[in-house]
């Protein structure tokens, strides 16, 4: 398959590119496009054959359901059997935005899209290009992150091209995404509603609007024997090729410990990567040191996380040591993704 790569210039009229993307989607093809969270790999969600192509292109297990992307509340009513009152309140506040909600599905949603489930995940993104592509493609676009299954989610069109060239019909390049971690998933089919994946919209932000919200226990206790409620959360994700260890503790102790380990491994002939912050990068004396952002604004860390994991793959490092981050705000999403990338290998210094 030949993959068309089209760059969108936000200051220009891109009608032709959007129209072409829409035509491909309506004909059952695959189009990757930017959203504010990560790039998505889109297909017509109501066309089972099209949705199935997504699984093949990503190498994704077929029991892992897709999110349907829409641009308005009318579209929501068509694909779900009922919109709970709390969901209306949450939608009023946080849609369009980096939020996915789970509902009971209506009959028009094929099981090929929901991985055989009677529930459906729905997201209304705010990114302008995403919205144009969704509308042009018929209004119901299934889109997982546009990476090969198991690799870090793509935050640039180059990441998408690395993984999916020859496997999708078109990649719409809208530049780097804004947020950098996937949407929060909130299950509205249970009471109280439950967070199945942390993202930019936090528990506290939901509770402001609808009162109590719980968090899937398996996200808090990774050693739990229970299976996560979002099927995708059970797979080893975002895994860099190197062995990644997170070091947590008082910052001076963390930098000293990372320096010690980086020196040991370098001396033994290994290539070492270090994930530091603006506040600490000058302290590191060995290895391939990358600055992930500033602790003063963790959204900068979210924006760089997946890109840095991919860079370390390109650099072919053997070991990566990362600092740990605060779990307030978007920090809970950062630590969730980082812990997954590390296979939950975290060491705490006191
Ligand atoms: O930010 C995002 O959500 C991005 C962009 C492209 O919109 N999409 C994304 O999709 O992250 P994906 O497929 O990589 O992750 C979707 C997650 C998976 O963990 C999946 O198991 C879960 O959502 N999910 C989908 N439908 C579900 C359902 N009915 N019940 C529970 N979990 C569901
Ligand atoms: Mg994904």
Short mmCIF file of C-alpha atoms and ligand atoms in Angstrom, two decimals:
data_model
loop_
_atom_site.label_atom_id
_atom_site.label_comp_id
_atom_site.label_asym_id
_atom_site.label_seq_id
_atom_site.Cartn_x
_atom_site.Cartn_y
_atom_site.Cartn_z
CA UNK A 1 0.00 0.00 0.00
CA UNK A 2 1.27 3.46 -0.84
CA UNK A 3 1.01 5.94 2.03
CA UNK A 4 0.28 9.57 1.13
CA UNK A 5 1.86 12.06 3.55
CA UNK A 6 0.17 15.48 3.59
CA UNK A 7 1.34 18.43 5.66
CA UNK A 8 -1.33 20.79 6.98
CA UNK A 9 -0.42 24.43 7.29
CA UNK A 10 -2.72 25.85 9.95
CA UNK A 11 -2.59 29.30 8.32
CA UNK A 12 -3.75 28.06 4.96
CA UNK A 13 -6.85 26.63 3.42
CA UNK A 14 -6.45 22.86 3.51
CA UNK A 15 -9.79 21.90 2.05
CA UNK A 16 -8.28 19.60 -0.58
CA UNK A 17 -6.33 17.55 1.94
CA UNK A 18 -9.29 17.26 4.30
CA UNK A 19 -11.59 16.29 1.45
CA UNK A 20 -9.16 13.58 0.32
CA UNK A 21 -8.89 12.26 3.91
CA UNK A 22 -12.68 12.17 4.11
CA UNK A 23 -12.98 10.33 0.80
CA UNK A 24 -10.49 7.65 1.93
CA UNK A 25 -12.32 7.17 5.25
CA UNK A 26 -15.73 6.93 3.60
CA UNK A 27 -14.37 4.31 1.20
CA UNK A 28 -13.19 2.20 4.13
CA UNK A 29 -9.53 3.24 4.16
CA UNK A 30 -7.15 4.28 6.96
CA UNK A 31 -6.09 7.86 7.72
CA UNK A 32 -3.75 8.87 10.55
CA UNK A 33 -4.36 12.36 11.93
CA UNK A 34 -3.31 14.58 14.85
CA UNK A 35 -5.45 15.16 17.94
CA UNK A 36 -4.52 17.24 20.99
CA UNK A 37 -3.45 14.09 22.90
CA UNK A 38 -1.59 11.83 20.44
CA UNK A 39 -1.93 10.95 16.73
CA UNK A 40 -4.84 8.66 15.94
CA UNK A 41 -5.21 5.95 13.28
CA UNK A 42 -8.68 6.54 11.86
CA UNK A 43 -11.25 4.38 10.10
CA UNK A 44 -15.03 4.56 9.67
CA UNK A 45 -16.26 3.22 13.03
CA UNK A 46 -19.60 2.07 11.63
CA UNK A 47 -17.99 0.01 8.87
CA UNK A 48 -16.82 -3.21 10.47
CA UNK A 49 -14.39 -4.10 7.66
CA UNK A 50 -12.75 -0.68 7.86
CA UNK A 51 -12.42 -0.88 11.64
CA UNK A 52 -10.87 -4.34 11.31
CA UNK A 53 -8.12 -2.95 9.07
CA UNK A 54 -6.94 -0.91 12.06
CA UNK A 55 -6.12 -4.07 13.98
CA UNK A 56 -4.08 -5.43 11.09
CA UNK A 57 -2.18 -2.17 10.52
CA UNK A 58 -1.22 -1.81 14.20
CA UNK A 59 -0.71 -5.50 14.95
CA UNK A 60 -3.29 -4.96 17.71
CA UNK A 61 -5.05 -7.84 19.51
CA UNK A 62 -8.66 -7.94 18.27
CA UNK A 63 -10.15 -7.99 21.79
CA UNK A 64 -8.80 -4.49 22.43
CA UNK A 65 -11.67 -2.10 21.64
CA UNK A 66 -11.40 1.17 19.71
CA UNK A 67 -12.48 4.69 20.68
CA UNK A 68 -15.08 6.33 18.41
CA UNK A 69 -14.30 9.99 17.73
CA UNK A 70 -17.18 12.42 17.18
CA UNK A 71 -17.55 16.21 17.01
CA UNK A 72 -21.01 16.86 18.52
CA UNK A 73 -23.56 15.57 21.04
CA UNK A 74 -26.08 14.53 18.36
CA UNK A 75 -23.55 12.00 17.12
CA UNK A 76 -23.19 10.65 20.66
CA UNK A 77 -26.92 9.89 20.86
CA UNK A 78 -26.72 7.72 17.74
CA UNK A 79 -24.01 5.40 18.99
CA UNK A 80 -25.00 4.92 22.63
CA UNK A 81 -28.18 3.42 24.07
CA UNK A 82 -28.51 6.11 26.72
CA UNK A 83 -26.63 9.21 27.87
CA UNK A 84 -26.56 9.26 31.70
CA UNK A 85 -27.15 12.65 33.32
CA UNK A 86 -23.68 12.71 34.84
CA UNK A 87 -22.18 12.18 31.39
CA UNK A 88 -24.05 15.24 30.13
CA UNK A 89 -22.52 17.30 32.93
CA UNK A 90 -19.03 16.00 32.30
CA UNK A 91 -19.43 16.58 28.57
CA UNK A 92 -20.59 20.15 29.11
CA UNK A 93 -17.43 20.86 31.06
CA UNK A 94 -14.72 18.77 29.37
CA UNK A 95 -15.83 18.08 25.79
CA UNK A 96 -14.43 18.79 23.33
CA UNK A 97 -11.14 17.77 24.96
CA UNK A 98 -8.77 15.02 26.12
CA UNK A 99 -11.50 12.83 27.57
CA UNK A 100 -13.05 9.50 26.53
CA UNK A 101 -16.26 8.21 28.15
CA UNK A 102 -17.58 4.63 28.11
CA UNK A 103 -21.31 4.07 27.42
CA UNK A 104 -23.60 1.17 26.57
CA UNK A 105 -23.54 0.98 22.79
CA UNK A 106 -26.43 1.23 20.37
CA UNK A 107 -27.11 -1.34 17.65
CA UNK A 108 -25.46 0.62 14.87
CA UNK A 109 -22.00 0.19 16.43
CA UNK A 110 -20.44 -3.03 15.12
CA UNK A 111 -18.75 -5.48 17.49
CA UNK A 112 -15.71 -5.25 15.26
CA UNK A 113 -15.24 -1.74 16.63
CA UNK A 114 -15.86 -2.55 20.31
CA UNK A 115 -13.80 -5.73 20.44
CA UNK A 116 -16.98 -7.71 21.06
CA UNK A 117 -18.13 -5.56 24.00
CA UNK A 118 -21.63 -4.13 24.54
CA UNK A 119 -20.02 -0.89 25.66
CA UNK A 120 -18.42 1.75 23.48
CA UNK A 121 -15.69 4.32 24.16
CA UNK A 122 -16.41 7.80 22.77
CA UNK A 123 -14.19 10.87 22.53
CA UNK A 124 -14.85 14.38 21.22
CA UNK A 125 -11.44 15.95 20.47
CA UNK A 126 -10.89 19.72 20.39
CA UNK A 127 -8.02 19.78 17.87
CA UNK A 128 -9.21 21.59 14.74
CA UNK A 129 -7.60 19.21 12.23
CA UNK A 130 -8.98 16.18 14.06
CA UNK A 131 -12.45 17.67 13.95
CA UNK A 132 -12.26 18.43 10.23
CA UNK A 133 -11.06 14.91 9.44
CA UNK A 134 -13.81 13.33 11.56
CA UNK A 135 -16.55 15.40 9.93
CA UNK A 136 -15.17 14.81 6.42
CA UNK A 137 -15.04 11.06 7.11
CA UNK A 138 -18.72 10.84 8.05
CA UNK A 139 -18.68 11.82 11.73
CA UNK A 140 -17.85 8.51 13.46
CA UNK A 141 -14.16 7.73 13.31
CA UNK A 142 -12.62 4.83 15.25
CA UNK A 143 -9.09 5.80 16.18
CA UNK A 144 -6.57 4.15 18.46
CA UNK A 145 -3.16 5.76 18.90
CA UNK A 146 -1.35 5.57 15.53
CA UNK A 147 1.60 3.47 16.69
CA UNK A 148 2.53 -0.15 16.14
CA UNK A 149 1.04 -2.06 19.07
CA UNK A 150 3.52 -2.01 21.97
CA UNK A 151 5.50 1.06 20.85
CA UNK A 152 5.16 4.49 22.51
CA UNK A 153 2.17 6.47 21.21
CA UNK A 154 3.04 8.92 18.40
CA UNK A 155 3.23 12.63 19.16
CA UNK A 156 4.46 13.68 15.69
CA UNK A 157 3.64 12.60 12.14
CA UNK A 158 7.24 11.31 11.86
CA UNK A 159 6.52 8.83 14.66
CA UNK A 160 3.43 7.66 12.77
CA UNK A 161 5.41 7.35 9.53
CA UNK A 162 8.10 5.25 11.29
CA UNK A 163 5.50 2.73 12.43
CA UNK A 164 2.83 2.76 9.73
CA UNK A 165 4.28 3.72 6.35
CA UNK A 166 2.96 1.21 3.82
CA UNK A 167 0.18 0.17 6.22
CA UNK A 168 -2.15 3.19 6.00
CA UNK A 169 -3.56 5.15 3.05
CA UNK A 170 -2.76 8.62 4.35
CA UNK A 171 -0.97 10.44 7.16
CA UNK A 172 -2.11 14.00 7.88
CA UNK A 173 0.84 15.91 9.36
CA UNK A 174 -0.36 18.67 11.68
CA UNK A 175 2.90 19.07 13.59
CA UNK A 176 3.61 18.06 17.18
CA UNK A 177 0.58 17.41 19.42
CA UNK A 178 -0.16 19.62 22.39
CA UNK A 179 -0.65 17.28 25.35
CA UNK A 180 1.40 14.18 24.55
CA UNK A 181 -0.40 11.52 26.63
CA UNK A 182 -3.67 9.80 25.68
CA UNK A 183 -7.09 10.92 26.90
CA UNK A 184 -8.46 10.14 30.34
CA UNK A 185 -10.97 7.26 30.13
CA UNK A 186 -14.02 7.54 32.38
CA UNK A 187 -16.47 4.63 32.56
CA UNK A 188 -20.02 6.00 32.80
CA UNK A 189 -21.65 2.55 32.84
CA UNK A 190 -20.81 2.04 36.53
CA UNK A 191 -21.84 3.99 39.62
CA UNK A 192 -19.88 5.90 40.76
CA UNK A 193 -18.12 6.47 37.43
CA UNK A 194 -14.62 4.97 37.27
CA UNK A 195 -11.37 6.21 35.74
CA UNK A 196 -9.89 3.41 33.63
CA UNK A 197 -6.90 5.38 32.31
CA UNK A 198 -5.46 8.61 33.79
CA UNK A 199 -4.97 11.59 31.47
CA UNK A 200 -5.06 15.37 31.41
CA UNK A 201 -8.54 15.48 33.00
CA UNK A 202 -8.06 14.33 36.58
CA UNK A 203 -10.22 12.71 39.27
CA UNK A 204 -10.47 16.05 41.10
CA UNK A 205 -11.65 17.76 37.92
CA UNK A 206 -14.48 15.23 37.50
CA UNK A 207 -15.42 15.42 41.16
CA UNK A 208 -15.93 19.16 40.86
CA UNK A 209 -18.74 18.42 38.42
CA UNK A 210 -20.35 15.09 39.43
CA UNK A 211 -19.14 14.19 42.91
CA UNK A 212 -17.49 10.87 43.67
CA UNK A 213 -15.41 9.16 41.00
CA UNK A 214 -13.29 6.04 41.62
CA UNK A 215 -10.10 4.79 39.99
CA UNK A 216 -9.61 1.27 38.59
CA UNK A 217 -7.66 -0.49 41.37
CA UNK A 218 -5.32 -2.15 38.92
CA UNK A 219 -3.96 1.29 38.01
CA UNK A 220 -3.03 1.95 41.63
CA UNK A 221 -1.83 -1.56 42.51
CA UNK A 222 -0.07 -2.96 39.45
CA UNK A 223 0.61 -6.19 41.34
CA UNK A 224 -3.14 -6.74 41.65
CA UNK A 225 -4.32 -10.02 40.18
CA UNK A 226 -7.39 -8.34 38.75
CA UNK A 227 -7.48 -7.58 35.05
CA UNK A 228 -7.76 -3.86 34.20
CA UNK A 229 -11.21 -2.83 33.03
CA UNK A 230 -9.87 -1.11 29.91
CA UNK A 231 -8.66 -4.13 27.92
CA UNK A 232 -5.78 -2.13 26.44
CA UNK A 233 -4.31 -1.37 29.85
CA UNK A 234 -3.33 -5.00 30.37
CA UNK A 235 -0.86 -5.09 27.53
CA UNK A 236 2.77 -4.11 28.03
CA UNK A 237 2.78 -0.69 26.44
CA UNK A 238 5.12 2.07 25.54
CA UNK A 239 7.97 -0.30 26.06
CA UNK A 240 11.34 1.08 25.04
CA UNK A 241 13.85 -1.49 23.82
CA UNK A 242 16.17 -0.67 26.72
CA UNK A 243 15.81 -1.71 30.35
CA UNK A 244 14.16 1.29 32.04
CA UNK A 245 14.39 1.93 35.79
CA UNK A 246 12.68 4.80 37.64
CA UNK A 247 14.50 6.16 40.68
CA UNK A 248 12.29 7.92 43.22
CA UNK A 249 13.25 9.94 46.30
CA UNK A 250 14.72 13.30 47.36
CA UNK A 251 16.06 14.91 44.18
CA UNK A 252 19.75 15.19 45.23
CA UNK A 253 19.80 11.53 46.20
CA UNK A 254 18.10 10.57 42.93
CA UNK A 255 20.63 12.41 40.76
CA UNK A 256 23.53 10.95 42.78
CA UNK A 257 22.15 7.42 42.45
CA UNK A 258 21.49 7.78 38.72
CA UNK A 259 25.04 9.15 38.25
CA UNK A 260 26.49 6.19 40.14
CA UNK A 261 24.56 3.63 38.09
CA UNK A 262 25.20 5.38 34.79
CA UNK A 263 28.95 5.39 35.49
CA UNK A 264 28.94 1.70 36.46
CA UNK A 265 27.06 0.65 33.34
CA UNK A 266 29.12 2.89 31.06
CA UNK A 267 32.31 1.43 32.51
CA UNK A 268 30.98 -2.05 31.82
CA UNK A 269 30.58 -1.07 28.15
CA UNK A 270 26.83 -0.41 28.03
CA UNK A 271 25.12 2.58 26.45
CA UNK A 272 23.13 4.47 29.08
CA UNK A 273 20.28 6.97 28.69
CA UNK A 274 19.14 9.36 31.42
CA UNK A 275 15.80 11.16 31.69
CA UNK A 276 16.41 14.39 33.63
CA UNK A 277 14.64 17.72 33.98
CA UNK A 278 15.63 21.35 33.49
CA UNK A 279 16.27 21.42 37.22
CA UNK A 280 18.74 18.50 37.15
CA UNK A 281 20.31 17.88 33.72
CA UNK A 282 23.47 19.81 34.60
CA UNK A 283 24.11 17.35 37.46
CA UNK A 284 24.52 14.31 35.24
CA UNK A 285 28.08 13.38 34.37
CA UNK A 286 27.68 10.23 32.27
CA UNK A 287 25.45 8.75 29.59
CA UNK A 288 23.11 10.18 26.98
CA UNK A 289 21.20 12.79 29.04
CA UNK A 290 17.84 14.05 27.78
CA UNK A 291 15.82 16.87 29.31
CA UNK A 292 12.16 15.88 29.47
CA UNK A 293 10.84 19.27 30.61
CA UNK A 294 10.54 21.30 33.78
CA UNK A 295 9.17 20.25 37.15
CA UNK A 296 7.68 23.73 37.40
CA UNK A 297 5.17 22.76 34.66
CA UNK A 298 4.63 19.03 34.28
CA UNK A 299 2.65 19.49 31.06
CA UNK A 300 6.08 20.01 29.41
CA UNK A 301 7.07 16.55 30.69
CA UNK A 302 3.90 14.95 29.30
CA UNK A 303 4.56 16.55 25.92
CA UNK A 304 8.07 15.06 25.64
CA UNK A 305 7.67 11.66 27.29
CA UNK A 306 6.81 9.41 24.32
CA UNK A 307 9.17 11.24 21.96
CA UNK A 308 12.09 10.70 24.33
CA UNK A 309 11.34 7.00 24.71
CA UNK A 310 11.43 6.74 20.91
CA UNK A 311 14.72 8.69 20.74
CA UNK A 312 16.32 6.22 23.13
CA UNK A 313 15.17 3.40 20.83
CA UNK A 314 16.85 5.17 17.90
CA UNK A 315 20.01 5.70 19.98
CA UNK A 316 19.99 2.00 20.87
CA UNK A 317 20.77 2.51 24.55
CA UNK A 318 20.90 -0.58 26.80
CA UNK A 319 19.78 1.01 30.07
CA UNK A 320 17.62 4.04 30.83
CA UNK A 321 17.40 5.70 34.25
CA UNK A 322 14.58 8.14 34.84
CA UNK A 323 13.70 10.49 37.62
CA UNK A 324 10.21 10.13 39.11
CA UNK A 325 7.54 12.85 38.92
CA UNK A 326 4.83 14.35 41.11
CA UNK A 327 1.46 12.69 40.63
CA UNK A 328 -0.68 15.81 40.96
CA UNK A 329 -2.57 16.96 37.86
CA UNK A 330 -1.24 15.46 34.64
CA UNK A 331 1.50 13.82 36.74
CA UNK A 332 -0.70 10.78 37.40
CA UNK A 333 -0.89 10.15 33.64
CA UNK A 334 2.87 10.70 33.27
CA UNK A 335 3.71 8.23 36.05
CA UNK A 336 1.15 5.70 34.76
CA UNK A 337 2.80 5.69 31.29
CA UNK A 338 6.35 5.81 32.67
CA UNK A 339 5.68 2.89 35.04
CA UNK A 340 4.25 0.87 32.16
CA UNK A 341 7.30 1.66 30.06
CA UNK A 342 9.48 0.51 32.95
CA UNK A 343 7.51 -2.72 33.46
CA UNK A 344 6.82 -1.22 36.94
CA UNK A 345 10.52 -1.23 37.80
CA UNK A 346 10.76 1.62 40.31
CA UNK A 347 13.28 1.92 43.14
CA UNK A 348 12.59 4.18 46.10
CA UNK A 349 15.40 5.94 47.94
CA UNK A 350 14.80 7.29 51.42
O1 LIG B 1 -6.16 10.18 23.40
C1 LIG B 1 -6.65 9.12 22.98
O2 LIG B 1 -7.57 8.54 23.58
C2 LIG B 1 -6.08 8.56 21.68
C3 LIG B 1 -6.43 9.52 20.55
C4 LIG B 1 -6.05 9.01 19.20
O3 LIG B 1 -7.80 9.83 20.61
N1 LIG B 1 -6.59 7.25 21.42
C5 LIG B 1 -6.19 6.15 22.14
O4 LIG B 1 -6.73 4.95 21.71
O5 LIG B 1 -5.41 6.22 23.07
P1 LIG B 1 -6.13 3.53 22.10
O6 LIG B 1 -6.88 2.57 21.28
O7 LIG B 1 -4.66 3.54 21.96
O8 LIG B 1 -6.54 3.34 23.59
C6 LIG B 1 -7.91 3.13 23.90
C7 LIG B 1 -8.06 2.49 25.25
C8 LIG B 1 -7.59 1.06 25.28
O9 LIG B 1 -6.91 0.82 26.50
C9 LIG B 1 -8.90 0.28 25.22
O10 LIG B 1 -8.81 -0.98 25.80
C10 LIG B 1 -9.84 1.20 25.99
O11 LIG B 1 -9.46 2.47 25.55
N2 LIG B 1 -11.26 0.98 25.61
C11 LIG B 1 -11.84 1.17 24.41
N3 LIG B 1 -13.14 0.82 24.43
C12 LIG B 1 -13.39 0.40 25.68
C13 LIG B 1 -14.56 -0.11 26.34
N4 LIG B 1 -15.70 -0.25 25.71
N5 LIG B 1 -14.44 -0.45 27.65
C14 LIG B 1 -13.27 -0.30 28.31
N6 LIG B 1 -12.13 0.17 27.74
C15 LIG B 1 -12.18 0.50 26.45
MG1 LIG B 2 -2.71 3.12 22.28
#
